Amino acid sequence: MAYTKRFDGRKADQMREVEAKVGVVPRADGSAMFKFGDTIAIAAVYGPRHLHPQFLQDPQQGIIRCSYDMISFSVTERKRPGPARRSQEISDVTARSLEPVLLLSQFPNTVIDVFINIVQADAGTRCAGINAASLALAHAGIPMTDLVGAISVGSLGGSVVVDLTKEEEDYEEDGEKAATDIPMAFTLRDKKISLLQLDGKVKPEDLKKAIEAGRKASEAIYEIQKEALRGLK
Ligand code: UDP
């Protein structure tokens, strides 16, 4: 059985309503909000600042440190506060997805801290977090070669669809999980992949389709991010 009609009626290549805004945390050096439908991420950037303890410093370049967390009330079943394996993993992949566009060699011995909080979660939070972080870094004036745009693409019952909701992530056929979640990020001008994760199984041809769908969606995200930086939204 193919998943042809989406639960919320969107077209296969249609993202949820997307919104982006910079300057949402006035005391940070840079900040942004990024929203995919009911998923809302806020990112705040501090730095570059001297890195302590000293042995962590790199005299060749600065480092980026991301800290992703979902607020307890962001999901219907209260999320236990504090660090967890999932948030550690997402923090790490977020930093790696952003690193390629940052000119870190200009800031030896320093750290750029990026705090990402998910205030409302309905799947795709790591992608919303990366989009918010990319915007917040640009808003902070950190020298960057490009922005990064992230989107989760799914393969559901034989169809490739962009920007999965939690309901879609949980899609089952014959009592078995039938959704594959493929979060990905692109450098927006160069169109290079800076994140590709896969939760589930996918045929090689569907993976290619998913990456193409993701690339297309990332172009729309780029336009929204640029608009937010221009202060239009
Ligand atoms: N989720 C939840 N509680 C948790 C972790 C996740 O309810 O402790 C939900 C939340 O809606 C999240 C979704 O599961 O967006 C999918 O989580 P996943 O780990 O796949 O990451 P995401 O898609 O958010 O990047």
Short mmCIF file of C-alpha atoms and ligand atoms in Angstrom, two decimals:
data_model
loop_
_atom_site.label_atom_id
_atom_site.label_comp_id
_atom_site.label_asym_id
_atom_site.label_seq_id
_atom_site.Cartn_x
_atom_site.Cartn_y
_atom_site.Cartn_z
CA MET A 1 0.00 0.00 0.00
CA ALA A 2 1.46 3.36 -0.97
CA TYR A 3 1.21 6.41 1.26
CA THR A 4 -0.30 8.75 -1.33
CA LYS A 5 -2.54 11.12 0.61
CA ARG A 6 -0.68 12.79 3.46
CA PHE A 7 -2.39 12.93 6.87
CA ASP A 8 -2.42 16.73 6.80
CA GLY A 9 -3.23 16.98 3.08
CA ARG A 10 0.14 18.40 1.98
CA LYS A 11 1.71 17.57 -1.37
CA ALA A 12 4.68 15.19 -1.26
CA ASP A 13 7.19 18.01 -1.82
CA GLN A 14 5.42 20.54 0.40
CA MET A 15 6.92 21.63 3.70
CA ARG A 16 4.77 22.66 6.62
CA GLU A 17 4.34 26.39 7.14
CA VAL A 18 7.84 27.75 7.61
CA GLU A 19 8.71 30.85 9.59
CA ALA A 20 12.05 32.37 10.52
CA LYS A 21 13.03 35.36 12.59
CA VAL A 22 16.32 36.71 13.90
CA GLY A 23 17.06 38.63 17.11
CA VAL A 24 14.63 36.70 19.31
CA VAL A 25 17.07 36.54 22.26
CA PRO A 26 18.23 40.13 22.76
CA ARG A 27 21.07 39.33 25.20
CA ALA A 28 22.76 36.79 22.96
CA ASP A 29 25.38 37.80 20.38
CA GLY A 30 23.07 36.37 17.73
CA SER A 31 19.79 34.49 17.79
CA ALA A 32 16.99 33.11 15.67
CA MET A 33 13.74 31.20 15.68
CA PHE A 34 12.90 28.65 13.01
CA LYS A 35 9.55 26.93 12.70
CA PHE A 36 8.25 24.00 10.64
CA GLY A 37 4.51 23.87 11.47
CA ASP A 38 4.26 22.83 15.11
CA THR A 39 8.01 22.35 15.50
CA ILE A 40 9.68 25.47 16.89
CA ALA A 41 13.40 25.90 17.55
CA ILE A 42 15.20 28.82 19.13
CA ALA A 43 18.97 29.23 18.82
CA ALA A 44 21.24 31.64 20.70
CA VAL A 45 24.91 32.21 19.85
CA TYR A 46 27.61 33.41 22.27
CA GLY A 47 31.12 34.13 21.11
CA PRO A 48 33.66 33.70 19.74
CA ARG A 49 35.09 33.84 23.26
CA HIS A 50 38.20 32.53 24.95
CA LEU A 51 37.96 28.77 25.51
CA HIS A 52 38.46 27.34 28.98
CA PRO A 53 39.92 25.00 30.11
CA GLN A 54 42.99 25.93 28.11
CA PHE A 55 43.89 22.39 27.01
CA LEU A 56 40.73 22.35 24.86
CA GLN A 57 41.98 25.31 22.84
CA ASP A 58 43.11 24.88 19.24
CA PRO A 59 45.79 27.42 18.27
CA GLN A 60 44.94 26.89 14.58
CA GLN A 61 41.23 27.61 14.78
CA GLY A 62 38.19 28.24 16.94
CA ILE A 63 35.71 25.49 17.74
CA ILE A 64 31.92 25.41 17.55
CA ARG A 65 30.06 23.82 20.44
CA CYS A 66 26.33 23.10 20.08
CA SER A 67 23.97 22.24 22.86
CA TYR A 68 20.56 20.95 21.74
CA ASP A 69 17.75 20.40 24.20
CA MET A 70 14.01 19.84 24.08
CA ILE A 71 12.13 21.76 26.74
CA SER A 72 10.06 19.51 29.04
CA PHE A 73 6.76 20.96 27.83
CA SER A 74 7.68 20.75 24.12
CA VAL A 75 6.03 17.35 23.76
CA THR A 76 2.76 15.93 25.06
CA GLU A 77 4.48 13.36 27.27
CA ARG A 78 6.72 15.49 29.50
CA LYS A 79 10.36 15.14 28.44
CA ARG A 80 12.69 14.48 31.35
CA PRO A 81 15.00 17.49 31.71
CA GLY A 82 18.76 17.15 31.60
CA PRO A 83 21.31 15.59 29.29
CA ALA A 84 20.54 12.39 27.41
CA ARG A 85 22.10 10.33 24.64
CA ARG A 86 19.65 11.68 22.05
CA SER A 87 20.38 15.34 22.82
CA GLN A 88 24.13 14.66 22.89
CA GLU A 89 23.95 13.01 19.46
CA ILE A 90 21.85 15.84 18.00
CA SER A 91 24.21 18.46 19.50
CA ASP A 92 27.18 16.72 17.84
CA VAL A 93 25.61 16.29 14.39
CA THR A 94 24.38 19.89 14.51
CA ALA A 95 27.91 21.19 15.12
CA ARG A 96 29.26 19.01 12.32
CA SER A 97 26.59 20.18 9.89
CA LEU A 98 27.51 23.83 10.52
CA GLU A 99 31.31 23.55 10.73
CA PRO A 100 31.95 23.49 6.94
CA VAL A 101 30.57 27.02 6.45
CA LEU A 102 32.32 28.70 9.40
CA LEU A 103 35.64 30.50 8.95
CA LEU A 104 36.94 29.21 12.26
CA SER A 105 40.60 29.78 11.40
CA GLN A 106 39.98 33.48 12.04
CA PHE A 107 39.39 32.77 15.73
CA PRO A 108 42.15 30.58 17.17
CA ASN A 109 41.82 29.45 20.80
CA THR A 110 38.16 30.43 20.99
CA VAL A 111 34.78 28.75 21.18
CA ILE A 112 31.49 29.70 19.60
CA ASP A 113 28.65 28.37 21.74
CA VAL A 114 25.30 27.67 20.14
CA PHE A 115 22.39 26.84 22.44
CA ILE A 116 19.36 25.33 20.73
CA ASN A 117 16.09 24.88 22.54
CA ILE A 118 13.07 23.15 21.09
CA VAL A 119 10.04 24.84 22.57
CA GLN A 120 7.50 22.82 20.62
CA ALA A 121 8.18 19.45 18.95
CA ASP A 122 6.34 17.66 16.19
CA ALA A 123 9.27 15.86 14.49
CA GLY A 124 12.05 17.47 12.48
CA THR A 125 13.46 19.22 15.53
CA ARG A 126 17.12 18.64 14.66
CA CYS A 127 16.52 20.21 11.24
CA ALA A 128 14.63 23.19 12.68
CA GLY A 129 17.49 23.53 15.21
CA ILE A 130 20.15 23.56 12.48
CA ASN A 131 18.22 26.15 10.49
CA ALA A 132 17.81 28.35 13.56
CA ALA A 133 21.49 27.91 14.48
CA SER A 134 22.69 28.77 10.98
CA LEU A 135 20.62 31.95 11.07
CA ALA A 136 21.73 32.83 14.60
CA LEU A 137 25.41 32.46 13.62
CA ALA A 138 24.88 34.79 10.66
CA HIS A 139 22.95 37.19 12.90
CA ALA A 140 25.90 37.16 15.34
CA GLY A 141 28.14 38.31 12.50
CA ILE A 142 30.30 35.17 12.53
CA PRO A 143 32.19 35.02 9.21
CA MET A 144 30.58 32.28 7.12
CA THR A 145 30.95 31.17 3.52
CA ASP A 146 27.33 30.09 3.29
CA LEU A 147 24.14 29.35 5.22
CA VAL A 148 23.03 25.80 6.04
CA GLY A 149 19.51 24.54 5.42
CA ALA A 150 18.19 21.32 6.92
CA ILE A 151 15.10 19.29 6.16
CA SER A 152 13.84 15.87 7.08
CA VAL A 153 12.71 13.78 4.12
CA GLY A 154 10.78 10.57 4.56
CA SER A 155 10.20 7.42 2.66
CA LEU A 156 6.73 6.22 3.66
CA GLY A 157 5.07 3.16 2.21
CA GLY A 158 6.86 3.70 -1.12
CA SER A 159 6.44 7.50 -1.32
CA VAL A 160 9.06 10.18 -0.78
CA VAL A 161 7.68 13.12 1.23
CA VAL A 162 9.37 16.15 2.75
CA ASP A 163 9.18 17.50 6.30
CA LEU A 164 7.61 14.64 8.23
CA THR A 165 5.29 15.23 11.16
CA LYS A 166 5.44 12.97 14.21
CA GLU A 167 2.29 11.25 12.94
CA GLU A 168 4.11 10.46 9.68
CA GLU A 169 7.28 9.33 11.49
CA ASP A 170 5.10 6.86 13.39
CA TYR A 171 3.35 5.58 10.21
CA GLU A 172 2.78 1.82 10.24
CA GLU A 173 1.65 -0.75 7.71
CA ASP A 174 0.37 -4.14 8.90
CA GLY A 175 1.36 -3.23 12.45
CA GLU A 176 4.99 -2.55 11.44
CA LYS A 177 6.91 0.73 11.29
CA ALA A 178 6.81 1.76 7.62
CA ALA A 179 8.39 5.21 7.76
CA THR A 180 12.01 6.02 7.15
CA ASP A 181 13.22 9.39 8.37
CA ILE A 182 16.18 10.95 6.53
CA PRO A 183 17.29 14.24 8.06
CA MET A 184 19.70 16.11 5.79
CA ALA A 185 21.40 19.49 5.55
CA PHE A 186 22.87 21.38 2.62
CA THR A 187 25.24 24.28 2.31
CA LEU A 188 22.88 26.55 0.51
CA ARG A 189 24.92 28.14 -2.27
CA ASP A 190 27.25 25.20 -2.93
CA LYS A 191 24.50 22.60 -2.43
CA LYS A 192 26.89 20.28 -0.59
CA ILE A 193 25.54 17.80 1.93
CA SER A 194 26.68 18.59 5.48
CA LEU A 195 24.35 16.16 7.28
CA LEU A 196 22.75 12.90 6.19
CA GLN A 197 21.18 10.57 8.72
CA LEU A 198 18.91 7.63 8.19
CA ASP A 199 16.44 6.13 10.60
CA GLY A 200 14.91 3.06 8.95
CA LYS A 201 15.41 1.33 5.63
CA VAL A 202 15.39 2.82 2.15
CA LYS A 203 15.95 1.57 -1.40
CA PRO A 204 18.93 3.23 -3.14
CA GLU A 205 16.65 4.81 -5.78
CA ASP A 206 14.41 6.25 -3.05
CA LEU A 207 17.42 7.65 -1.22
CA LYS A 208 18.45 9.47 -4.41
CA LYS A 209 14.89 10.80 -4.79
CA ALA A 210 14.87 11.85 -1.14
CA ILE A 211 18.14 13.77 -1.48
CA GLU A 212 16.82 15.56 -4.56
CA ALA A 213 13.58 16.44 -2.73
CA GLY A 214 15.65 17.66 0.23
CA ARG A 215 17.88 19.78 -1.98
CA LYS A 216 14.83 21.42 -3.55
CA ALA A 217 13.26 22.10 -0.16
CA SER A 218 16.57 23.54 1.10
CA GLU A 219 16.41 26.14 -1.69
CA ALA A 220 13.08 27.37 -0.35
CA ILE A 221 14.55 27.39 3.18
CA TYR A 222 17.47 29.50 1.92
CA GLU A 223 15.07 32.15 0.59
CA ILE A 224 13.23 32.26 3.92
CA GLN A 225 16.52 32.52 5.84
CA LYS A 226 17.77 35.32 3.60
CA GLU A 227 14.50 37.18 4.06
CA ALA A 228 14.75 36.79 7.85
CA LEU A 229 18.29 38.19 7.79
CA ARG A 230 17.16 41.14 5.75
CA GLY A 231 14.67 41.82 8.53
CA LEU A 232 11.69 41.37 6.25
CA LYS A 233 10.17 38.69 8.48
N1 UDP B 1 9.97 12.99 20.78
C1 UDP B 1 9.26 12.96 21.97
N2 UDP B 1 9.97 12.76 23.15
C2 UDP B 1 11.32 12.58 23.16
C3 UDP B 1 12.02 12.61 21.93
C4 UDP B 1 11.30 12.82 20.78
O1 UDP B 1 8.05 13.11 22.00
O2 UDP B 1 11.92 12.42 24.24
C5 UDP B 1 9.20 13.25 19.55
C6 UDP B 1 9.30 14.72 19.11
O3 UDP B 1 8.07 15.12 18.50
C7 UDP B 1 10.39 14.66 18.07
C8 UDP B 1 10.05 13.33 17.41
O4 UDP B 1 9.73 12.48 18.48
O5 UDP B 1 10.33 15.76 17.19
C9 UDP B 1 11.13 12.72 16.56
O6 UDP B 1 12.31 12.62 17.25
P1 UDP B 1 13.67 12.25 16.54
O7 UDP B 1 14.60 11.72 17.58
O8 UDP B 1 13.41 11.44 15.33
O9 UDP B 1 14.29 13.65 16.09
P2 UDP B 1 13.70 14.86 15.23
O10 UDP B 1 12.83 14.28 14.13
O11 UDP B 1 12.91 15.70 16.16
O12 UDP B 1 14.90 15.54 14.69
#
